Short mmCIF file of C-alpha atoms in Angstrom, two decimals:
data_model
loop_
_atom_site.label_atom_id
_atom_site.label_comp_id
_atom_site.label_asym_id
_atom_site.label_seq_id
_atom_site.Cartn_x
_atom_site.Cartn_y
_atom_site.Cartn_z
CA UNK P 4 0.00 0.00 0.00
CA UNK P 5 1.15 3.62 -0.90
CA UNK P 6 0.07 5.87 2.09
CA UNK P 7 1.35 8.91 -0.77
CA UNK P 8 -1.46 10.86 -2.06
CA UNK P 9 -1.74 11.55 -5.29
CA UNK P 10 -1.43 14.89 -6.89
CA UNK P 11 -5.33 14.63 -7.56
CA UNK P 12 -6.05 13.54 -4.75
CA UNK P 13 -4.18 16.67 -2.85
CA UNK P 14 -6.08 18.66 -5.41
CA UNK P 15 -9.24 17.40 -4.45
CA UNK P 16 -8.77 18.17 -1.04
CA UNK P 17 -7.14 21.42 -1.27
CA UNK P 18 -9.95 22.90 -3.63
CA UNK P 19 -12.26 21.65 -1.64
CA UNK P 20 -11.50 22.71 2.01
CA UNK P 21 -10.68 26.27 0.07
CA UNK P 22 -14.17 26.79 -0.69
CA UNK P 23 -15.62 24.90 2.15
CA UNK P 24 -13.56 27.70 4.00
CA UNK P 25 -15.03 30.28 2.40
CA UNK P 26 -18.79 29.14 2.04
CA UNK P 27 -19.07 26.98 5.21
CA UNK P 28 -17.96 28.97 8.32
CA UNK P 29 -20.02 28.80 11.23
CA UNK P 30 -22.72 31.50 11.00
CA UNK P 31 -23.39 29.87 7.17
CA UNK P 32 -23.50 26.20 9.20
CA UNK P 33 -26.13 27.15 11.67
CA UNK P 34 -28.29 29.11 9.10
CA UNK P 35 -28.41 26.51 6.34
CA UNK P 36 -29.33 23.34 9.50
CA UNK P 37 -32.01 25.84 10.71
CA UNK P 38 -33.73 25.94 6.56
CA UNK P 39 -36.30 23.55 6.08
CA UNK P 40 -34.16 21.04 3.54
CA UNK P 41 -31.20 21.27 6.41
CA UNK P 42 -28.33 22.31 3.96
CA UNK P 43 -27.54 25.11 1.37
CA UNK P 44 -28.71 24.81 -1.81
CA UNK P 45 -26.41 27.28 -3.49
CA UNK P 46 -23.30 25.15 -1.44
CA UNK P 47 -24.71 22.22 -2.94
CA UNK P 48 -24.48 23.57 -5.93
CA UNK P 49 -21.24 24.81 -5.71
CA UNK P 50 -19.93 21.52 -4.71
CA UNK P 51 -21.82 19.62 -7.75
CA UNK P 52 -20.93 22.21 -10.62
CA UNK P 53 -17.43 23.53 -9.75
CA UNK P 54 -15.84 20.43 -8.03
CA UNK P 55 -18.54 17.60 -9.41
CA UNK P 56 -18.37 16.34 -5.78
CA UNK P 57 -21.38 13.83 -6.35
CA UNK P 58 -20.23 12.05 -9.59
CA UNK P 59 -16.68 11.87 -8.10
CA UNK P 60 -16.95 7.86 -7.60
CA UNK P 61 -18.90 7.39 -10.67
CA UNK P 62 -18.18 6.13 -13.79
CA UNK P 63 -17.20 8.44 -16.82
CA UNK P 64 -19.95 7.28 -19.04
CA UNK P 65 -22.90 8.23 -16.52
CA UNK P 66 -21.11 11.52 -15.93
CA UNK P 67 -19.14 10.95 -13.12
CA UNK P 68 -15.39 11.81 -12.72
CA UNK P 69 -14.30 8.08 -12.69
CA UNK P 70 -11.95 8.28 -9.58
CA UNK P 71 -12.46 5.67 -6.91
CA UNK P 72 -14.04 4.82 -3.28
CA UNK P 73 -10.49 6.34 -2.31
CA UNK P 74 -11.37 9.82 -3.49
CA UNK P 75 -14.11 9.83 -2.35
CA UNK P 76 -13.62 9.21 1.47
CA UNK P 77 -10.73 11.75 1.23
CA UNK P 78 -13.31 14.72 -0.45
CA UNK P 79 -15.57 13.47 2.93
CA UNK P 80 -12.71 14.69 5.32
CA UNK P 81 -13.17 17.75 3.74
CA UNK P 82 -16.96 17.84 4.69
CA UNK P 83 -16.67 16.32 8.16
CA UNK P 84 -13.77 19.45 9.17
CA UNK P 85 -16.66 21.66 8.02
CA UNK P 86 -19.35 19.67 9.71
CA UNK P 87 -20.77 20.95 5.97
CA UNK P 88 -24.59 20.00 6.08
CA UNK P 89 -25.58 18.41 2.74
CA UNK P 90 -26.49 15.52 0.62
CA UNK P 91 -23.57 14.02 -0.12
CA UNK P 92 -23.45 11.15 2.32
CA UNK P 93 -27.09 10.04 1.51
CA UNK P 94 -26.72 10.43 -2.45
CA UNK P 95 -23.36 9.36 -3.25
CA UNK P 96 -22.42 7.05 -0.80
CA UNK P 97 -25.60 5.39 0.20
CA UNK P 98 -27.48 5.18 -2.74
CA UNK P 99 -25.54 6.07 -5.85
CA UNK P 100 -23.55 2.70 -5.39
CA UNK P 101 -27.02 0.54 -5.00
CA UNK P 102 -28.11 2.27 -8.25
CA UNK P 103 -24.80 1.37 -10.31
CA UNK P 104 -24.70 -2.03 -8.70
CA UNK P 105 -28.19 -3.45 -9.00
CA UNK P 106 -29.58 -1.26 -11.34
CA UNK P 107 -30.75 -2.69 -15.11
CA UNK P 108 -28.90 -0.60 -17.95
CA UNK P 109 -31.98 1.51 -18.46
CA UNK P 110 -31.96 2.53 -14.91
CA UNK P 111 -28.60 3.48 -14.89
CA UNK P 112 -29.09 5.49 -17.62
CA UNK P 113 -31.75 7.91 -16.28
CA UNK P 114 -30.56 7.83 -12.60
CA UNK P 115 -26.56 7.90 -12.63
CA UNK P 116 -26.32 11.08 -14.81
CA UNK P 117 -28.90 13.08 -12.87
CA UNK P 118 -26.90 12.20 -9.35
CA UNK P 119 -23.48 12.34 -10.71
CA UNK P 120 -24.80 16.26 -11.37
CA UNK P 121 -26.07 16.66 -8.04
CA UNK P 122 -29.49 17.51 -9.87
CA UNK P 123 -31.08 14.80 -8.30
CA UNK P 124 -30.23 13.93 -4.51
CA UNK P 125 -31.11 10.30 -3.27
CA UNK P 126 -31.99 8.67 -0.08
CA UNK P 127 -31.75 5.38 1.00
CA UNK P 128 -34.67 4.57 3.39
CA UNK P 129 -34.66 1.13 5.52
CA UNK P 130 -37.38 0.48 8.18
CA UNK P 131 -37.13 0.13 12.00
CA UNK P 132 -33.36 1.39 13.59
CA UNK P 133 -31.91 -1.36 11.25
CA UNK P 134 -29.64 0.77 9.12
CA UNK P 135 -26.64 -1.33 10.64
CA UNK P 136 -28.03 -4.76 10.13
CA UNK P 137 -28.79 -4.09 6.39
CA UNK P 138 -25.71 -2.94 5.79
CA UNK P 139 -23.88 -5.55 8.15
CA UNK P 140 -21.95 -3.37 9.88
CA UNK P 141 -22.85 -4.98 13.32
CA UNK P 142 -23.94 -8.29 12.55
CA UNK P 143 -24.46 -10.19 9.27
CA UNK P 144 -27.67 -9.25 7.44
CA UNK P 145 -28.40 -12.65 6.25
CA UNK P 146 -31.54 -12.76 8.80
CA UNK P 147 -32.07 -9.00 7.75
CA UNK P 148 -36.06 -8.28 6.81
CA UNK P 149 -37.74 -5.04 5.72
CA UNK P 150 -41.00 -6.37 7.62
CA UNK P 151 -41.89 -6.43 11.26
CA UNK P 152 -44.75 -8.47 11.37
CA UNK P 153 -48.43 -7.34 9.55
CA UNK P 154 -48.16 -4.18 9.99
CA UNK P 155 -44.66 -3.40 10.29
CA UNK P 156 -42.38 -2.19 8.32
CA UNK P 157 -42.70 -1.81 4.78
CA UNK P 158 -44.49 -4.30 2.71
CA UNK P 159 -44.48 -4.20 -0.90
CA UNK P 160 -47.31 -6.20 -3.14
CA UNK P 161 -48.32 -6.63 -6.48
CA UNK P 162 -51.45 -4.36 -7.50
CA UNK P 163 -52.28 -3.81 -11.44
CA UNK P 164 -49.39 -4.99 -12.55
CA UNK P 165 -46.83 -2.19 -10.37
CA UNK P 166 -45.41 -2.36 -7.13
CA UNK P 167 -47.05 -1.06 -4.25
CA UNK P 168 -45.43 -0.17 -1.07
CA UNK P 169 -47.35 0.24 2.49
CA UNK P 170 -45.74 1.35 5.87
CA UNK P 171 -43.37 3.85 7.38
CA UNK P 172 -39.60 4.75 7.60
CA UNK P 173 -38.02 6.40 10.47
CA UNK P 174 -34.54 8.49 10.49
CA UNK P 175 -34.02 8.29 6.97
CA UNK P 176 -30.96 10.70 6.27
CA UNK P 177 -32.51 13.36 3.97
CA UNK P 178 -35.63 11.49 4.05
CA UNK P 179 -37.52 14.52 3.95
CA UNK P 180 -35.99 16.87 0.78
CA UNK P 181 -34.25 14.07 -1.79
CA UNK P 182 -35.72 13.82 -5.10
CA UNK P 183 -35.13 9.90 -5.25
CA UNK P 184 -35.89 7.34 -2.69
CA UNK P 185 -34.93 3.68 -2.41
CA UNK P 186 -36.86 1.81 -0.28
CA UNK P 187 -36.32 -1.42 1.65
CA UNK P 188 -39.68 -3.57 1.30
CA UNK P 189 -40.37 -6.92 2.55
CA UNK P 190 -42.55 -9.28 0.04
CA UNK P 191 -43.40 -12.53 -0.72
CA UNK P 192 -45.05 -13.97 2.83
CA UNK P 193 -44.26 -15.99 5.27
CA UNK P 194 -43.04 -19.05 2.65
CA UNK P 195 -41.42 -17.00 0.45
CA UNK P 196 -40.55 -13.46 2.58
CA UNK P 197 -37.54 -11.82 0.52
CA UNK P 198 -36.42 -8.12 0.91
CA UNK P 199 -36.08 -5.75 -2.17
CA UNK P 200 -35.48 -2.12 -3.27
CA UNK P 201 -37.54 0.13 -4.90
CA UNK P 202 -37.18 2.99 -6.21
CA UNK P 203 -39.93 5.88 -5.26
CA UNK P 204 -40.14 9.57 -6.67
CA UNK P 205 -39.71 12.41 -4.10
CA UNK P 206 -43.62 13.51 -5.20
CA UNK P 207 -45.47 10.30 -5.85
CA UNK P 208 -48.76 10.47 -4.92
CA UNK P 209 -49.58 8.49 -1.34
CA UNK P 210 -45.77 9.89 0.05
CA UNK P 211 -45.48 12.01 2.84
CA UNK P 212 -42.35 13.15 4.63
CA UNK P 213 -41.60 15.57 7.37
CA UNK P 214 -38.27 16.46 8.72
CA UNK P 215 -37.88 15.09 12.42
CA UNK P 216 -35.26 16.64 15.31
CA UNK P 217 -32.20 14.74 15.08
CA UNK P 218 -29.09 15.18 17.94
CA UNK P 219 -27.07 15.96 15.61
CA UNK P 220 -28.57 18.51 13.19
CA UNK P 221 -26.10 18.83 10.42
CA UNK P 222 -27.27 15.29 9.50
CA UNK P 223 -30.78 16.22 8.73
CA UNK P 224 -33.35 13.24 9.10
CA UNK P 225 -37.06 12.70 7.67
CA UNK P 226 -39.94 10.48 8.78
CA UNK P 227 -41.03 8.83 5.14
CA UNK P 228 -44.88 7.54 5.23
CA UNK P 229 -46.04 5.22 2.00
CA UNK P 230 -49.63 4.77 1.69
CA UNK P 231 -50.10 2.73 -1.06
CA UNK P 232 -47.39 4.39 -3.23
CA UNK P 233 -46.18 3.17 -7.02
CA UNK P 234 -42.87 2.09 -7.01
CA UNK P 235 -40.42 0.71 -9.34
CA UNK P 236 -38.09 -2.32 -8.46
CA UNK P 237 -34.44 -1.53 -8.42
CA UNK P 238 -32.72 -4.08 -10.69
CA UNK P 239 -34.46 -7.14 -11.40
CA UNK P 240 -36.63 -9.21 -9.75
CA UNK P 241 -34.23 -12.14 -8.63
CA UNK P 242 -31.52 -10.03 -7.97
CA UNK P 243 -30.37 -10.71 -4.32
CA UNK P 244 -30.27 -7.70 -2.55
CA UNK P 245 -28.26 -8.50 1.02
CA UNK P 246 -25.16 -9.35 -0.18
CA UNK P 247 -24.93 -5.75 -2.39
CA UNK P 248 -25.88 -3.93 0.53
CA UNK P 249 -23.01 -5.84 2.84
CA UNK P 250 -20.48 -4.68 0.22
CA UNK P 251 -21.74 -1.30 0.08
CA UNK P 252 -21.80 -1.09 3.97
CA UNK P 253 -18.16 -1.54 4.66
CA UNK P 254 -17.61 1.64 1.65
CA UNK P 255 -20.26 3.71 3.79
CA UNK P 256 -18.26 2.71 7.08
CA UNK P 257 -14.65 3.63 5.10
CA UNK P 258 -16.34 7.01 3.75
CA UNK P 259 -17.43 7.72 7.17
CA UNK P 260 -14.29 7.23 9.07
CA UNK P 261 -12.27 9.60 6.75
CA UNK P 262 -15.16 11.93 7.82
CA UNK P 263 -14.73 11.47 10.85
CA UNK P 264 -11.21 12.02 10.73
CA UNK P 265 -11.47 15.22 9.32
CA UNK P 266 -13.95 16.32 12.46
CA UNK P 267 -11.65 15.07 14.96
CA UNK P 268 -8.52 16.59 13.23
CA UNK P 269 -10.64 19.81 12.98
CA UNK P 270 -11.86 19.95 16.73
CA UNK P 271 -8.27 19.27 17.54
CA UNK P 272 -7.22 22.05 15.74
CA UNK P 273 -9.09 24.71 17.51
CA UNK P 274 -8.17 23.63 20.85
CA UNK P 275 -4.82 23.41 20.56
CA UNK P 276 -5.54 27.25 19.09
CA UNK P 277 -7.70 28.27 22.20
CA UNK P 278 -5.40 26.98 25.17
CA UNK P 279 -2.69 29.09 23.10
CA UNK P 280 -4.04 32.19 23.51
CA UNK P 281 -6.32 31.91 27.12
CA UNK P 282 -4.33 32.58 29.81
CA UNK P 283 -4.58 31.44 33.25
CA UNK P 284 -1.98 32.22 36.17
CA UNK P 285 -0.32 35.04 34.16
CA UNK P 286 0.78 32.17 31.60
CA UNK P 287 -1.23 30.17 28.24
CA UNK P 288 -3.00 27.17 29.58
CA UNK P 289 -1.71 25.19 26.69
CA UNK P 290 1.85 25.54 28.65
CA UNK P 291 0.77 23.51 31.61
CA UNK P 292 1.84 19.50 31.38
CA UNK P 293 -1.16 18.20 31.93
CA UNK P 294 -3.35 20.27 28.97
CA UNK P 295 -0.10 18.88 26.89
CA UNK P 296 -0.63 15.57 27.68
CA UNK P 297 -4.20 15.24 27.29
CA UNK P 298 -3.88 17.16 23.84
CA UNK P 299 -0.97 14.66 22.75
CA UNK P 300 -3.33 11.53 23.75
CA UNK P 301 -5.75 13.12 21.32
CA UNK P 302 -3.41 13.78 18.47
CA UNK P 303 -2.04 10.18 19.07
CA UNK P 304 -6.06 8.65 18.76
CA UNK P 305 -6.51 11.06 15.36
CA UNK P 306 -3.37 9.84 13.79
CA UNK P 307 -4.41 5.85 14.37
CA UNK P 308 -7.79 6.16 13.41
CA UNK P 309 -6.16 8.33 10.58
CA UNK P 310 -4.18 5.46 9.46
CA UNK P 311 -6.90 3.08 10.19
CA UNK P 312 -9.33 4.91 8.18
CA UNK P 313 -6.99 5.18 4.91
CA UNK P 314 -6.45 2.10 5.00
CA UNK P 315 -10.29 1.15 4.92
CA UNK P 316 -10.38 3.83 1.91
CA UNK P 317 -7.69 2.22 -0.36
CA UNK P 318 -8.85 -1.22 0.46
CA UNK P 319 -12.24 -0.22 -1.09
CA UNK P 320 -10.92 1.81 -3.78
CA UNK P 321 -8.23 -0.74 -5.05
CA UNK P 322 -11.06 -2.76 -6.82
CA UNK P 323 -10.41 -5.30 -3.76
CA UNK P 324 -14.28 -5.68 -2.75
CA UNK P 325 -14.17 -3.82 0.15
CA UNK P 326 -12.18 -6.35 1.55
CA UNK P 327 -8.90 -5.66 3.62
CA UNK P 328 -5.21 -7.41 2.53
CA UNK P 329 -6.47 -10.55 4.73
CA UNK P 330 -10.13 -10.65 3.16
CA UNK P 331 -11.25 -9.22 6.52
CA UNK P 332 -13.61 -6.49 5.88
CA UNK P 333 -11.90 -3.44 7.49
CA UNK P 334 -14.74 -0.23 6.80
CA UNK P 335 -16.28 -1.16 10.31
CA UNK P 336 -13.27 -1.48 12.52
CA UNK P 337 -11.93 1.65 10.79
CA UNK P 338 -15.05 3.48 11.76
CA UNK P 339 -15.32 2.49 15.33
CA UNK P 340 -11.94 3.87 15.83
CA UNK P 341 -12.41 7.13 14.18
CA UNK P 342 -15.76 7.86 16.11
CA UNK P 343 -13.86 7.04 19.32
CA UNK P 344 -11.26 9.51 18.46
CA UNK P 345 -13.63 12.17 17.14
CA UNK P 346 -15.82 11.46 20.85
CA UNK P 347 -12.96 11.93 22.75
CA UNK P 348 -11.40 14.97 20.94
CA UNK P 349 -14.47 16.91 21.39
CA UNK P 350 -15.14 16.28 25.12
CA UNK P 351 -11.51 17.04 25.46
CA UNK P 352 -12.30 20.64 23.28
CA UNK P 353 -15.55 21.05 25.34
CA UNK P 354 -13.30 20.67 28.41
CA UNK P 355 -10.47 22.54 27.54
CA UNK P 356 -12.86 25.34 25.67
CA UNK P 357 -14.04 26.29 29.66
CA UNK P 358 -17.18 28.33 29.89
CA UNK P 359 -17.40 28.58 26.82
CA UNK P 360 -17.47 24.80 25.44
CA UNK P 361 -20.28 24.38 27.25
CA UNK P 362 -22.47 26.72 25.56
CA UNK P 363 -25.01 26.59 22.35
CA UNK P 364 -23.09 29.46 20.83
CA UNK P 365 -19.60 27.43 20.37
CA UNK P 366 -19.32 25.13 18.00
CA UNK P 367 -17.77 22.57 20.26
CA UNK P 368 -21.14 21.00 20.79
CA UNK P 369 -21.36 20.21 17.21
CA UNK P 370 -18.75 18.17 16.83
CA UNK P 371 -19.67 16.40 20.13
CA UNK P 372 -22.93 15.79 18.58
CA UNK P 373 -21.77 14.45 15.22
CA UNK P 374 -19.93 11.69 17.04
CA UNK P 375 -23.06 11.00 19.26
CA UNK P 376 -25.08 11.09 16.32
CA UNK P 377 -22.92 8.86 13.98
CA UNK P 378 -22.63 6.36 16.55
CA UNK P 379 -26.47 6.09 17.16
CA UNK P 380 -26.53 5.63 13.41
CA UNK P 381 -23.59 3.50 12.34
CA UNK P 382 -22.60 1.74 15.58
CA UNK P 383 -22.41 1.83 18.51
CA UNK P 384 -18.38 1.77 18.48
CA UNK P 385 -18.37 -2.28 20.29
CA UNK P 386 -20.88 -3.70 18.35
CA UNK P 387 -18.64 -2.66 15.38
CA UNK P 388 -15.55 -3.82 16.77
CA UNK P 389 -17.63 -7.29 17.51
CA UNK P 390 -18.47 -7.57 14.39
CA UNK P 391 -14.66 -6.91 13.41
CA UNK P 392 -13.69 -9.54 15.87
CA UNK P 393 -16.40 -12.00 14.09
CA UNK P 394 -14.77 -11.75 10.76
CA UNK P 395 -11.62 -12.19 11.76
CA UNK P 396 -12.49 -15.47 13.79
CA UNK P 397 -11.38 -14.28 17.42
CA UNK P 398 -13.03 -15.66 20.37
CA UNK P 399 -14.92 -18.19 18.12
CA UNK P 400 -12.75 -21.01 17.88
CA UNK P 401 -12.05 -19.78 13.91
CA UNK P 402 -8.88 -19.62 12.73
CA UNK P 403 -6.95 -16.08 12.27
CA UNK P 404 -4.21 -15.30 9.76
CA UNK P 405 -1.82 -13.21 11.34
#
């Protein structure tokens, strides 16, 4: 593995974390959470036009850029220093992939295009808090179903020759404003129960959607209803949808350690800035030991999960599966140690902020709340690190290549 970047890659990130700097400071952060889609359209824009930020991991001929998982992740540091609110995660990491992978040709036609553009935003929308099982971040999702019973869930049927879906979607990441919506569904019945994906249009008739209060609100959320709405099967019919979701869950979990990376590295950053310049004593706090120690066990954690996190990138981006050097799938692990180091940097910046960190006005909390939030999402941080420890055999009598 070559831990160089690239001169595109340093490109990438340099463009982007100039204009990130310019159109993403704070007072632009807490005014575009507080609009009713969550983000800035105009930054959105911005990112999709000048920097084609969506299309970056697509292929050329659907109007993406044609770089790799790898690129990607690293453009996602970017966003997670800026905490930048918008729909990048949800289109072109959660969905986008689904699209390309299961997709028939025509589908791929009229979809990738639109979302490589950033013209169209998707969302990927799984019932029940089972984001993490369908994407088998904590557990396999062989036993994974879109249905909780009669009435729970989503249940898709046959009606008139379409697809009709029935039930209701909680904490889908912009649930509430994307154009495009893939759906989890369980069909079949109890003989035959299967899950599948459909693909639902941001005004079809029976939808309704409403933006819930989320802990951390630069991840805006939506509550999707489906009464009876027409939907369109993603791919075909037999196509088995677990193990494509599995393979795009360890690239979400590589995409959002690099993120998290970035928000550790960030919140690090202004710390170390802060106890430079308050003074305590007649002298900088930052010159006392112990504020030097604590802030060196921080920089030490950022740097690992750093490493850990690039590693998860390449792997993905090298055309290896998502899997690791020992065919260990290592998005997961990768992520649970970046959200531990972005958790602990940000109680150590709420800490060392005094007064201050404490209050709504910084922008500690944020940060704080992003790990939180990603971790009620994505984790928690030990069930991911099981699930790590699964693969790799440990304390299961399996066998593990050192």
């Amino acid at each position: 593995m070559d831990t160089r970047l690239t001169t595109e890659q340093d490109e990438i990130r340099r463009t982007l974390r100039e204009l990130l700097h310019k159109r993403c400071g704070s007072p632009e952060l807490r005014t575009a959470v507080d609009s009713p889609a969550g983000h800035d359209p105009l930054l959105w824009s911005a990112l999709a036009g000048r920097l084609g930020l969506p299309g970056l991991a697509l292929p050329e001929r659907y109007g993406g850029v044609g770089c790799s998982l790898t690129e990607l992740a690293l453009a996602c540091e970017e966003t997670g220093r800026a905490l930048a609110p918008s729909p990048l995660l949800a289109t072109s990491v959660l969905t986008a992939p689904l699209v390309l992978a299961l997709g028939t040709g025509a589908q791929r036609a009229e979809l990738l295009p639109r979302l490589a553009a950033g013209t169209l935003t998707a969302a990927l929308a799984v019932p029940g808090p089972a984001l993490t099982t369908a994407l088998a971040l904590t557990c396999d999702n062989g036993a994974f179903s879109a249905g909780g019973g009669r009435a729970g869930g989503v249940q898709a049927r046959r009606a008139d020759g379409d697809w009709r879906l029935y039930g209701q979607v909680d904490q889908v990441l912009d649930g509430h404003s994307a154009g495009l919506l893939i759906v989890a569904a369980h069909t079949g019945g109890f003989a035959r129960s299967r899950t599948l994906l459909f693909l639902v249009a941001g005004d079809a008739p029976g939808l309704v959607r409403a933006r819930q209060t989320a802990l951390d609100a630069t991840r805006p959320q939506g509550r999707v209803q489906l009464r009876e709405v027409r939907a369109e099967l993603l791919g075909e019919e037999g196509a088995d949808v677990l193990p494509a979701l599995a393979v795009l869950g360890d690239g979400v979990a590589a995409v959002l350690a690099c993120e998290a990376v970035g928000a550790a590295e960030r919140v690090l950053e202004r710390t170390v800035e802060y106890v430079g310049q308050r003074e305590q004593f007649g002298r900088p706090v930052g010159s006392f030991q112990a504020v030097k120690h604590r802030l060196a066990d921080v920089y030490v954690e950022v740097q690992a999960a750093r490493s850990a996190a690039y590693h998860a990138a390449w792997a993905c981006g090298a055309g290896a599966g998502s899997l690791g050097a020992q065919g260990e799938r290592s998005g997961g692990l990768a992520l649970a140690q970046a959200l531990e180091a972005l958790r602990g940097a940000a109680a150590e910046g709420i800490q060392l902020h005094g007064g201050i960190g404490f209050t709504w006005e910084h922008d500690a909390q944020l940060y704080f709340k992003r790990a939180a939030g990603d971790e009620l999402l994505f984790g928690p941080v030990h069930r991911l690190r099981d699930r790590a420890a699964e693969g790799a055999g440990l304390f299961a009598g399996g066998e593990v290549t050192v």
